[in-house]
Amino acid sequence: MKVTIANDRIVSITDVKGDGDSQNASYIKKAADGTRNQQGMVSVLTSQTNAANIDFSSIDTVSSATCTSNAIIDGCKRALETAKKK
């Protein structure tokens, strides 16, 4: 996935893909985009106003896509850590 950070915010998360079985595509879409009843990780993470203050442990994962939701969260954490080092 590609995470774009600007002005201390995650402004976009794109190209969310898996490297596993094609059956995972539905979980990836659900985790990224959400469901009718729950926001996806892309919306949740890009709506945060200050990346430095994101409490990743308090973010609810998307039901039935927990592992993929956590992978998106972890990817954003790594992107923020990398951006801080630059």
PDB file of N, CA and C in Angstrom:
ATOM      1  N   MET A   1       0.839  -1.170   0.000  1.00  0.00           N
ATOM      2  CA  MET A   1       0.000   0.000   0.000  1.00  0.00           C
ATOM      3  C   MET A   1       0.882   1.230   0.000  1.00  0.00           C
ATOM      4  N   LYS A   2       0.318   2.317  -0.434  1.00  0.00           N
ATOM      5  CA  LYS A   2       1.033   3.590  -0.466  1.00  0.00           C
ATOM      6  C   LYS A   2       0.349   4.544   0.514  1.00  0.00           C
ATOM      7  N   VAL A   3       1.142   5.089   1.437  1.00  0.00           N
ATOM      8  CA  VAL A   3       0.633   6.028   2.430  1.00  0.00           C
ATOM      9  C   VAL A   3       1.258   7.382   2.145  1.00  0.00           C
ATOM     10  N   THR A   4       0.418   8.395   1.971  1.00  0.00           N
ATOM     11  CA  THR A   4       0.908   9.745   1.731  1.00  0.00           C
ATOM     12  C   THR A   4       0.694  10.571   2.985  1.00  0.00           C
ATOM     13  N   ILE A   5       1.777  11.193   3.442  1.00  0.00           N
ATOM     14  CA  ILE A   5       1.749  12.003   4.657  1.00  0.00           C
ATOM     15  C   ILE A   5       2.124  13.430   4.282  1.00  0.00           C
ATOM     16  N   ALA A   6       1.328  14.380   4.747  1.00  0.00           N
ATOM     17  CA  ALA A   6       1.609  15.803   4.503  1.00  0.00           C
ATOM     18  C   ALA A   6       1.076  16.613   5.667  1.00  0.00           C
ATOM     19  N   ASN A   7       1.837  17.598   6.081  1.00  0.00           N
ATOM     20  CA  ASN A   7       1.412  18.486   7.169  1.00  0.00           C
ATOM     21  C   ASN A   7       0.969  17.717   8.412  1.00  0.00           C
ATOM     22  N   ASP A   8       1.752  16.714   8.790  1.00  0.00           N
ATOM     23  CA  ASP A   8       1.480  15.904   9.990  1.00  0.00           C
ATOM     24  C   ASP A   8       0.148  15.168   9.942  1.00  0.00           C
ATOM     25  N   ARG A   9      -0.262  14.798   8.739  1.00  0.00           N
ATOM     26  CA  ARG A   9      -1.511  14.034   8.570  1.00  0.00           C
ATOM     27  C   ARG A   9      -1.306  12.933   7.553  1.00  0.00           C
ATOM     28  N   ILE A  10      -2.028  11.853   7.735  1.00  0.00           N
ATOM     29  CA  ILE A  10      -2.113  10.834   6.685  1.00  0.00           C
ATOM     30  C   ILE A  10      -3.185  11.345   5.733  1.00  0.00           C
ATOM     31  N   VAL A  11      -2.787  11.736   4.539  1.00  0.00           N
ATOM     32  CA  VAL A  11      -3.758  12.339   3.616  1.00  0.00           C
ATOM     33  C   VAL A  11      -4.343  11.337   2.631  1.00  0.00           C
ATOM     34  N   SER A  12      -3.613  10.230   2.390  1.00  0.00           N
ATOM     35  CA  SER A  12      -4.203   9.208   1.529  1.00  0.00           C
ATOM     36  C   SER A  12      -3.543   7.855   1.773  1.00  0.00           C
ATOM     37  N   ILE A  13      -4.330   6.840   1.536  1.00  0.00           N
ATOM     38  CA  ILE A  13      -3.866   5.455   1.591  1.00  0.00           C
ATOM     39  C   ILE A  13      -4.401   4.809   0.323  1.00  0.00           C
ATOM     40  N   THR A  14      -3.495   4.422  -0.559  1.00  0.00           N
ATOM     41  CA  THR A  14      -3.913   3.866  -1.846  1.00  0.00           C
ATOM     42  C   THR A  14      -3.178   2.555  -2.112  1.00  0.00           C
ATOM     43  N   ASP A  15      -3.561   1.910  -3.169  1.00  0.00           N
ATOM     44  CA  ASP A  15      -2.919   0.671  -3.614  1.00  0.00           C
ATOM     45  C   ASP A  15      -2.850  -0.380  -2.510  1.00  0.00           C
ATOM     46  N   VAL A  16      -3.937  -0.524  -1.775  1.00  0.00           N
ATOM     47  CA  VAL A  16      -3.988  -1.536  -0.711  1.00  0.00           C
ATOM     48  C   VAL A  16      -4.177  -2.890  -1.385  1.00  0.00           C
ATOM     49  N   LYS A  17      -3.142  -3.706  -1.285  1.00  0.00           N
ATOM     50  CA  LYS A  17      -3.159  -5.010  -1.946  1.00  0.00           C
ATOM     51  C   LYS A  17      -2.562  -6.050  -1.013  1.00  0.00           C
ATOM     52  N   GLY A  18      -2.853  -7.298  -1.299  1.00  0.00           N
ATOM     53  CA  GLY A  18      -2.259  -8.383  -0.541  1.00  0.00           C
ATOM     54  C   GLY A  18      -1.302  -9.168  -1.412  1.00  0.00           C
ATOM     55  N   ASP A  19      -0.487  -9.961  -0.778  1.00  0.00           N
ATOM     56  CA  ASP A  19       0.435 -10.791  -1.542  1.00  0.00           C
ATOM     57  C   ASP A  19       0.095 -12.274  -1.398  1.00  0.00           C
ATOM     58  N   GLY A  20      -1.083 -12.523  -0.883  1.00  0.00           N
ATOM     59  CA  GLY A  20      -1.496 -13.904  -0.658  1.00  0.00           C
ATOM     60  C   GLY A  20      -2.526 -14.376  -1.658  1.00  0.00           C
ATOM     61  N   ASP A  21      -3.332 -15.265  -1.208  1.00  0.00           N
ATOM     62  CA  ASP A  21      -4.370 -15.896  -2.008  1.00  0.00           C
ATOM     63  C   ASP A  21      -5.391 -14.888  -2.516  1.00  0.00           C
ATOM     64  N   SER A  22      -5.888 -15.097  -3.708  1.00  0.00           N
ATOM     65  CA  SER A  22      -6.877 -14.177  -4.290  1.00  0.00           C
ATOM     66  C   SER A  22      -8.182 -14.157  -3.493  1.00  0.00           C
ATOM     67  N   GLN A  23      -8.414 -15.158  -2.670  1.00  0.00           N
ATOM     68  CA  GLN A  23      -9.612 -15.185  -1.831  1.00  0.00           C
ATOM     69  C   GLN A  23      -9.575 -14.085  -0.774  1.00  0.00           C
ATOM     70  N   ASN A  24      -8.396 -13.527  -0.540  1.00  0.00           N
ATOM     71  CA  ASN A  24      -8.263 -12.454   0.445  1.00  0.00           C
ATOM     72  C   ASN A  24      -8.733 -11.107  -0.082  1.00  0.00           C
ATOM     73  N   ALA A  25      -8.998 -11.001  -1.357  1.00  0.00           N
ATOM     74  CA  ALA A  25      -9.392  -9.729  -1.957  1.00  0.00           C
ATOM     75  C   ALA A  25     -10.615  -9.122  -1.276  1.00  0.00           C
ATOM     76  N   SER A  26     -11.575  -9.931  -0.907  1.00  0.00           N
ATOM     77  CA  SER A  26     -12.782  -9.401  -0.256  1.00  0.00           C
ATOM     78  C   SER A  26     -12.461  -8.839   1.125  1.00  0.00           C
ATOM     79  N   TYR A  27     -11.538  -9.482   1.841  1.00  0.00           N
ATOM     80  CA  TYR A  27     -11.138  -8.984   3.156  1.00  0.00           C
ATOM     81  C   TYR A  27     -10.371  -7.669   3.035  1.00  0.00           C
ATOM     82  N   ILE A  28      -9.531  -7.592   2.021  1.00  0.00           N
ATOM     83  CA  ILE A  28      -8.759  -6.367   1.789  1.00  0.00           C
ATOM     84  C   ILE A  28      -9.697  -5.214   1.475  1.00  0.00           C
ATOM     85  N   LYS A  29     -10.650  -5.448   0.592  1.00  0.00           N
ATOM     86  CA  LYS A  29     -11.610  -4.395   0.236  1.00  0.00           C
ATOM     87  C   LYS A  29     -12.432  -3.979   1.447  1.00  0.00           C
ATOM     88  N   LYS A  30     -12.884  -4.953   2.218  1.00  0.00           N
ATOM     89  CA  LYS A  30     -13.689  -4.659   3.400  1.00  0.00           C
ATOM     90  C   LYS A  30     -12.882  -3.861   4.426  1.00  0.00           C
ATOM     91  N   ALA A  31     -11.639  -4.259   4.674  1.00  0.00           N
ATOM     92  CA  ALA A  31     -10.800  -3.546   5.640  1.00  0.00           C
ATOM     93  C   ALA A  31     -10.505  -2.127   5.177  1.00  0.00           C
ATOM     94  N   ALA A  32     -10.196  -1.951   3.922  1.00  0.00           N
ATOM     95  CA  ALA A  32      -9.847  -0.629   3.393  1.00  0.00           C
ATOM     96  C   ALA A  32     -11.062   0.277   3.287  1.00  0.00           C
ATOM     97  N   ASP A  33     -12.143  -0.248   2.702  1.00  0.00           N
ATOM     98  CA  ASP A  33     -13.309   0.585   2.380  1.00  0.00           C
ATOM     99  C   ASP A  33     -14.421   0.542   3.420  1.00  0.00           C
ATOM    100  N   GLY A  34     -14.415  -0.471   4.272  1.00  0.00           N
ATOM    101  CA  GLY A  34     -15.459  -0.594   5.278  1.00  0.00           C
ATOM    102  C   GLY A  34     -16.667  -1.353   4.763  1.00  0.00           C
ATOM    103  N   THR A  35     -17.699  -1.328   5.570  1.00  0.00           N
ATOM    104  CA  THR A  35     -18.958  -2.000   5.248  1.00  0.00           C
ATOM    105  C   THR A  35     -20.082  -0.973   5.356  1.00  0.00           C
ATOM    106  N   ARG A  36     -21.261  -1.422   5.155  1.00  0.00           N
ATOM    107  CA  ARG A  36     -22.421  -0.537   5.277  1.00  0.00           C
ATOM    108  C   ARG A  36     -22.521   0.039   6.689  1.00  0.00           C
ATOM    109  N   ASN A  37     -22.074  -0.735   7.674  1.00  0.00           N
ATOM    110  CA  ASN A  37     -22.226  -0.338   9.069  1.00  0.00           C
ATOM    111  C   ASN A  37     -20.947   0.147   9.747  1.00  0.00           C
ATOM    112  N   GLN A  38     -19.836   0.071   9.049  1.00  0.00           N
ATOM    113  CA  GLN A  38     -18.569   0.390   9.695  1.00  0.00           C
ATOM    114  C   GLN A  38     -17.610   1.045   8.705  1.00  0.00           C
ATOM    115  N   GLN A  39     -16.946   2.108   9.161  1.00  0.00           N
ATOM    116  CA  GLN A  39     -15.964   2.793   8.330  1.00  0.00           C
ATOM    117  C   GLN A  39     -14.764   1.900   8.091  1.00  0.00           C
ATOM    118  N   GLY A  40     -14.166   2.055   6.930  1.00  0.00           N
ATOM    119  CA  GLY A  40     -12.949   1.328   6.615  1.00  0.00           C
ATOM    120  C   GLY A  40     -11.730   2.034   7.192  1.00  0.00           C
ATOM    121  N   MET A  41     -10.625   1.338   7.179  1.00  0.00           N
ATOM    122  CA  MET A  41      -9.396   1.880   7.749  1.00  0.00           C
ATOM    123  C   MET A  41      -8.907   3.117   7.007  1.00  0.00           C
ATOM    124  N   VAL A  42      -9.131   3.183   5.701  1.00  0.00           N
ATOM    125  CA  VAL A  42      -8.697   4.356   4.938  1.00  0.00           C
ATOM    126  C   VAL A  42      -9.399   5.604   5.462  1.00  0.00           C
ATOM    127  N   SER A  43     -10.702   5.553   5.612  1.00  0.00           N
ATOM    128  CA  SER A  43     -11.459   6.704   6.125  1.00  0.00           C
ATOM    129  C   SER A  43     -11.082   7.052   7.548  1.00  0.00           C
ATOM    130  N   VAL A  44     -10.958   6.026   8.380  1.00  0.00           N
ATOM    131  CA  VAL A  44     -10.635   6.258   9.791  1.00  0.00           C
ATOM    132  C   VAL A  44      -9.270   6.929   9.918  1.00  0.00           C
ATOM    133  N   LEU A  45      -8.286   6.415   9.228  1.00  0.00           N
ATOM    134  CA  LEU A  45      -6.925   6.922   9.380  1.00  0.00           C
ATOM    135  C   LEU A  45      -6.714   8.278   8.709  1.00  0.00           C
ATOM    136  N   THR A  46      -7.347   8.513   7.579  1.00  0.00           N
ATOM    137  CA  THR A  46      -7.181   9.806   6.912  1.00  0.00           C
ATOM    138  C   THR A  46      -8.005  10.907   7.574  1.00  0.00           C
ATOM    139  N   SER A  47      -8.937  10.553   8.435  1.00  0.00           N
ATOM    140  CA  SER A  47      -9.733  11.576   9.125  1.00  0.00           C
ATOM    141  C   SER A  47      -9.035  12.100  10.381  1.00  0.00           C
ATOM    142  N   GLN A  48      -7.945  11.473  10.767  1.00  0.00           N
ATOM    143  CA  GLN A  48      -7.205  11.913  11.950  1.00  0.00           C
ATOM    144  C   GLN A  48      -6.519  13.241  11.648  1.00  0.00           C
ATOM    145  N   THR A  49      -6.642  14.202  12.549  1.00  0.00           N
ATOM    146  CA  THR A  49      -6.123  15.547  12.278  1.00  0.00           C
ATOM    147  C   THR A  49      -4.639  15.705  12.561  1.00  0.00           C
ATOM    148  N   ASN A  50      -4.062  14.828  13.380  1.00  0.00           N
ATOM    149  CA  ASN A  50      -2.642  14.939  13.695  1.00  0.00           C
ATOM    150  C   ASN A  50      -2.066  13.533  13.824  1.00  0.00           C
ATOM    151  N   ALA A  51      -1.237  13.175  12.878  1.00  0.00           N
ATOM    152  CA  ALA A  51      -0.697  11.819  12.847  1.00  0.00           C
ATOM    153  C   ALA A  51       0.113  11.480  14.093  1.00  0.00           C
ATOM    154  N   ALA A  52       0.745  12.452  14.670  1.00  0.00           N
ATOM    155  CA  ALA A  52       1.568  12.201  15.858  1.00  0.00           C
ATOM    156  C   ALA A  52       0.727  11.803  17.067  1.00  0.00           C
ATOM    157  N   ASN A  53      -0.542  12.150  17.056  1.00  0.00           N
ATOM    158  CA  ASN A  53      -1.413  11.875  18.202  1.00  0.00           C
ATOM    159  C   ASN A  53      -2.369  10.708  17.978  1.00  0.00           C
ATOM    160  N   ILE A  54      -2.188   9.961  16.907  1.00  0.00           N
ATOM    161  CA  ILE A  54      -3.089   8.838  16.649  1.00  0.00           C
ATOM    162  C   ILE A  54      -2.837   7.737  17.680  1.00  0.00           C
ATOM    163  N   ASP A  55      -3.890   7.331  18.354  1.00  0.00           N
ATOM    164  CA  ASP A  55      -3.811   6.205  19.279  1.00  0.00           C
ATOM    165  C   ASP A  55      -4.250   4.962  18.502  1.00  0.00           C
ATOM    166  N   PHE A  56      -3.287   4.331  17.858  1.00  0.00           N
ATOM    167  CA  PHE A  56      -3.600   3.190  17.005  1.00  0.00           C
ATOM    168  C   PHE A  56      -4.276   2.065  17.772  1.00  0.00           C
ATOM    169  N   SER A  57      -3.982   1.944  19.056  1.00  0.00           N
ATOM    170  CA  SER A  57      -4.571   0.857  19.842  1.00  0.00           C
ATOM    171  C   SER A  57      -6.061   1.056  20.099  1.00  0.00           C
ATOM    172  N   SER A  58      -6.554   2.267  19.910  1.00  0.00           N
ATOM    173  CA  SER A  58      -7.976   2.516  20.147  1.00  0.00           C
ATOM    174  C   SER A  58      -8.812   2.453  18.865  1.00  0.00           C
ATOM    175  N   ILE A  59      -8.192   2.207  17.741  1.00  0.00           N
ATOM    176  CA  ILE A  59      -8.923   2.152  16.471  1.00  0.00           C
ATOM    177  C   ILE A  59      -9.599   0.790  16.341  1.00  0.00           C
ATOM    178  N   ASP A  60     -10.895   0.823  16.107  1.00  0.00           N
ATOM    179  CA  ASP A  60     -11.655  -0.413  15.909  1.00  0.00           C
ATOM    180  C   ASP A  60     -11.383  -0.959  14.514  1.00  0.00           C
ATOM    181  N   THR A  61     -11.057  -2.232  14.453  1.00  0.00           N
ATOM    182  CA  THR A  61     -10.847  -2.876  13.164  1.00  0.00           C
ATOM    183  C   THR A  61     -12.203  -3.209  12.539  1.00  0.00           C
ATOM    184  N   VAL A  62     -12.189  -3.466  11.253  1.00  0.00           N
ATOM    185  CA  VAL A  62     -13.414  -3.815  10.546  1.00  0.00           C
ATOM    186  C   VAL A  62     -13.751  -5.272  10.843  1.00  0.00           C
ATOM    187  N   SER A  63     -14.981  -5.504  11.287  1.00  0.00           N
ATOM    188  CA  SER A  63     -15.430  -6.866  11.598  1.00  0.00           C
ATOM    189  C   SER A  63     -15.270  -7.762  10.387  1.00  0.00           C
ATOM    190  N   SER A  64     -14.822  -8.976  10.616  1.00  0.00           N
ATOM    191  CA  SER A  64     -14.582  -9.985   9.581  1.00  0.00           C
ATOM    192  C   SER A  64     -13.413  -9.634   8.668  1.00  0.00           C
ATOM    193  N   ALA A  65     -12.642  -8.623   9.050  1.00  0.00           N
ATOM    194  CA  ALA A  65     -11.428  -8.268   8.306  1.00  0.00           C
ATOM    195  C   ALA A  65     -10.381  -7.740   9.290  1.00  0.00           C
ATOM    196  N   THR A  66     -10.337  -8.368  10.445  1.00  0.00           N
ATOM    197  CA  THR A  66      -9.478  -7.898  11.531  1.00  0.00           C
ATOM    198  C   THR A  66      -7.998  -7.946  11.164  1.00  0.00           C
ATOM    199  N   CYS A  67      -7.540  -9.053  10.641  1.00  0.00           N
ATOM    200  CA  CYS A  67      -6.113  -9.181  10.311  1.00  0.00           C
ATOM    201  C   CYS A  67      -5.700  -8.169   9.251  1.00  0.00           C
ATOM    202  N   THR A  68      -6.521  -7.994   8.241  1.00  0.00           N
ATOM    203  CA  THR A  68      -6.207  -7.042   7.187  1.00  0.00           C
ATOM    204  C   THR A  68      -6.286  -5.616   7.710  1.00  0.00           C
ATOM    205  N   SER A  69      -7.254  -5.328   8.568  1.00  0.00           N
ATOM    206  CA  SER A  69      -7.339  -4.001   9.188  1.00  0.00           C
ATOM    207  C   SER A  69      -6.072  -3.711   9.981  1.00  0.00           C
ATOM    208  N   ASN A  70      -5.622  -4.694  10.749  1.00  0.00           N
ATOM    209  CA  ASN A  70      -4.394  -4.525  11.520  1.00  0.00           C
ATOM    210  C   ASN A  70      -3.178  -4.331  10.620  1.00  0.00           C
ATOM    211  N   ALA A  71      -3.153  -4.995   9.478  1.00  0.00           N
ATOM    212  CA  ALA A  71      -2.042  -4.825   8.534  1.00  0.00           C
ATOM    213  C   ALA A  71      -2.019  -3.396   7.986  1.00  0.00           C
ATOM    214  N   ILE A  72      -3.188  -2.822   7.715  1.00  0.00           N
ATOM    215  CA  ILE A  72      -3.258  -1.439   7.238  1.00  0.00           C
ATOM    216  C   ILE A  72      -2.779  -0.486   8.334  1.00  0.00           C
ATOM    217  N   ILE A  73      -3.220  -0.729   9.551  1.00  0.00           N
ATOM    218  CA  ILE A  73      -2.786   0.095  10.681  1.00  0.00           C
ATOM    219  C   ILE A  73      -1.265   0.004  10.841  1.00  0.00           C
ATOM    220  N   ASP A  74      -0.724  -1.208  10.800  1.00  0.00           N
ATOM    221  CA  ASP A  74       0.723  -1.391  10.941  1.00  0.00           C
ATOM    222  C   ASP A  74       1.489  -0.700   9.815  1.00  0.00           C
ATOM    223  N   GLY A  75       0.960  -0.770   8.606  1.00  0.00           N
ATOM    224  CA  GLY A  75       1.607  -0.098   7.478  1.00  0.00           C
ATOM    225  C   GLY A  75       1.641   1.405   7.671  1.00  0.00           C
ATOM    226  N   CYS A  76       0.579   1.962   8.216  1.00  0.00           N
ATOM    227  CA  CYS A  76       0.541   3.401   8.485  1.00  0.00           C
ATOM    228  C   CYS A  76       1.505   3.777   9.601  1.00  0.00           C
ATOM    229  N   LYS A  77       1.603   2.938  10.620  1.00  0.00           N
ATOM    230  CA  LYS A  77       2.571   3.182  11.697  1.00  0.00           C
ATOM    231  C   LYS A  77       3.985   3.236  11.129  1.00  0.00           C
ATOM    232  N   ARG A  78       4.323   2.261  10.285  1.00  0.00           N
ATOM    233  CA  ARG A  78       5.665   2.218   9.696  1.00  0.00           C
ATOM    234  C   ARG A  78       5.920   3.423   8.812  1.00  0.00           C
ATOM    235  N   ALA A  79       4.920   3.833   8.051  1.00  0.00           N
ATOM    236  CA  ALA A  79       5.077   5.007   7.185  1.00  0.00           C
ATOM    237  C   ALA A  79       5.332   6.260   8.013  1.00  0.00           C
ATOM    238  N   LEU A  80       4.615   6.403   9.123  1.00  0.00           N
ATOM    239  CA  LEU A  80       4.818   7.564   9.994  1.00  0.00           C
ATOM    240  C   LEU A  80       6.196   7.538  10.641  1.00  0.00           C
ATOM    241  N   GLU A  81       6.644   6.358  11.051  1.00  0.00           N
ATOM    242  CA  GLU A  81       7.976   6.237  11.648  1.00  0.00           C
ATOM    243  C   GLU A  81       9.060   6.597  10.629  1.00  0.00           C
ATOM    244  N   THR A  82       8.876   6.153   9.402  1.00  0.00           N
ATOM    245  CA  THR A  82       9.825   6.461   8.342  1.00  0.00           C
ATOM    246  C   THR A  82       9.844   7.963   8.045  1.00  0.00           C
ATOM    247  N   ALA A  83       8.659   8.569   8.026  1.00  0.00           N
ATOM    248  CA  ALA A  83       8.563  10.015   7.743  1.00  0.00           C
ATOM    249  C   ALA A  83       9.234  10.827   8.842  1.00  0.00           C
ATOM    250  N   LYS A  84       9.149  10.369  10.080  1.00  0.00           N
ATOM    251  CA  LYS A  84       9.778  11.085  11.202  1.00  0.00           C
ATOM    252  C   LYS A  84      11.296  11.087  11.082  1.00  0.00           C
ATOM    253  N   LYS A  85      11.839  10.022  10.504  1.00  0.00           N
ATOM    254  CA  LYS A  85      13.294   9.889  10.384  1.00  0.00           C
ATOM    255  C   LYS A  85      13.871  10.804   9.294  1.00  0.00           C
ATOM    256  N   LYS A  86      13.024  11.256   8.398  1.00  0.00           N
ATOM    257  CA  LYS A  86      13.501  12.075   7.274  1.00  0.00           C
ATOM    258  C   LYS A  86      13.605  13.528   7.651  1.00  0.00           C
TER     259      LYS A  86
END
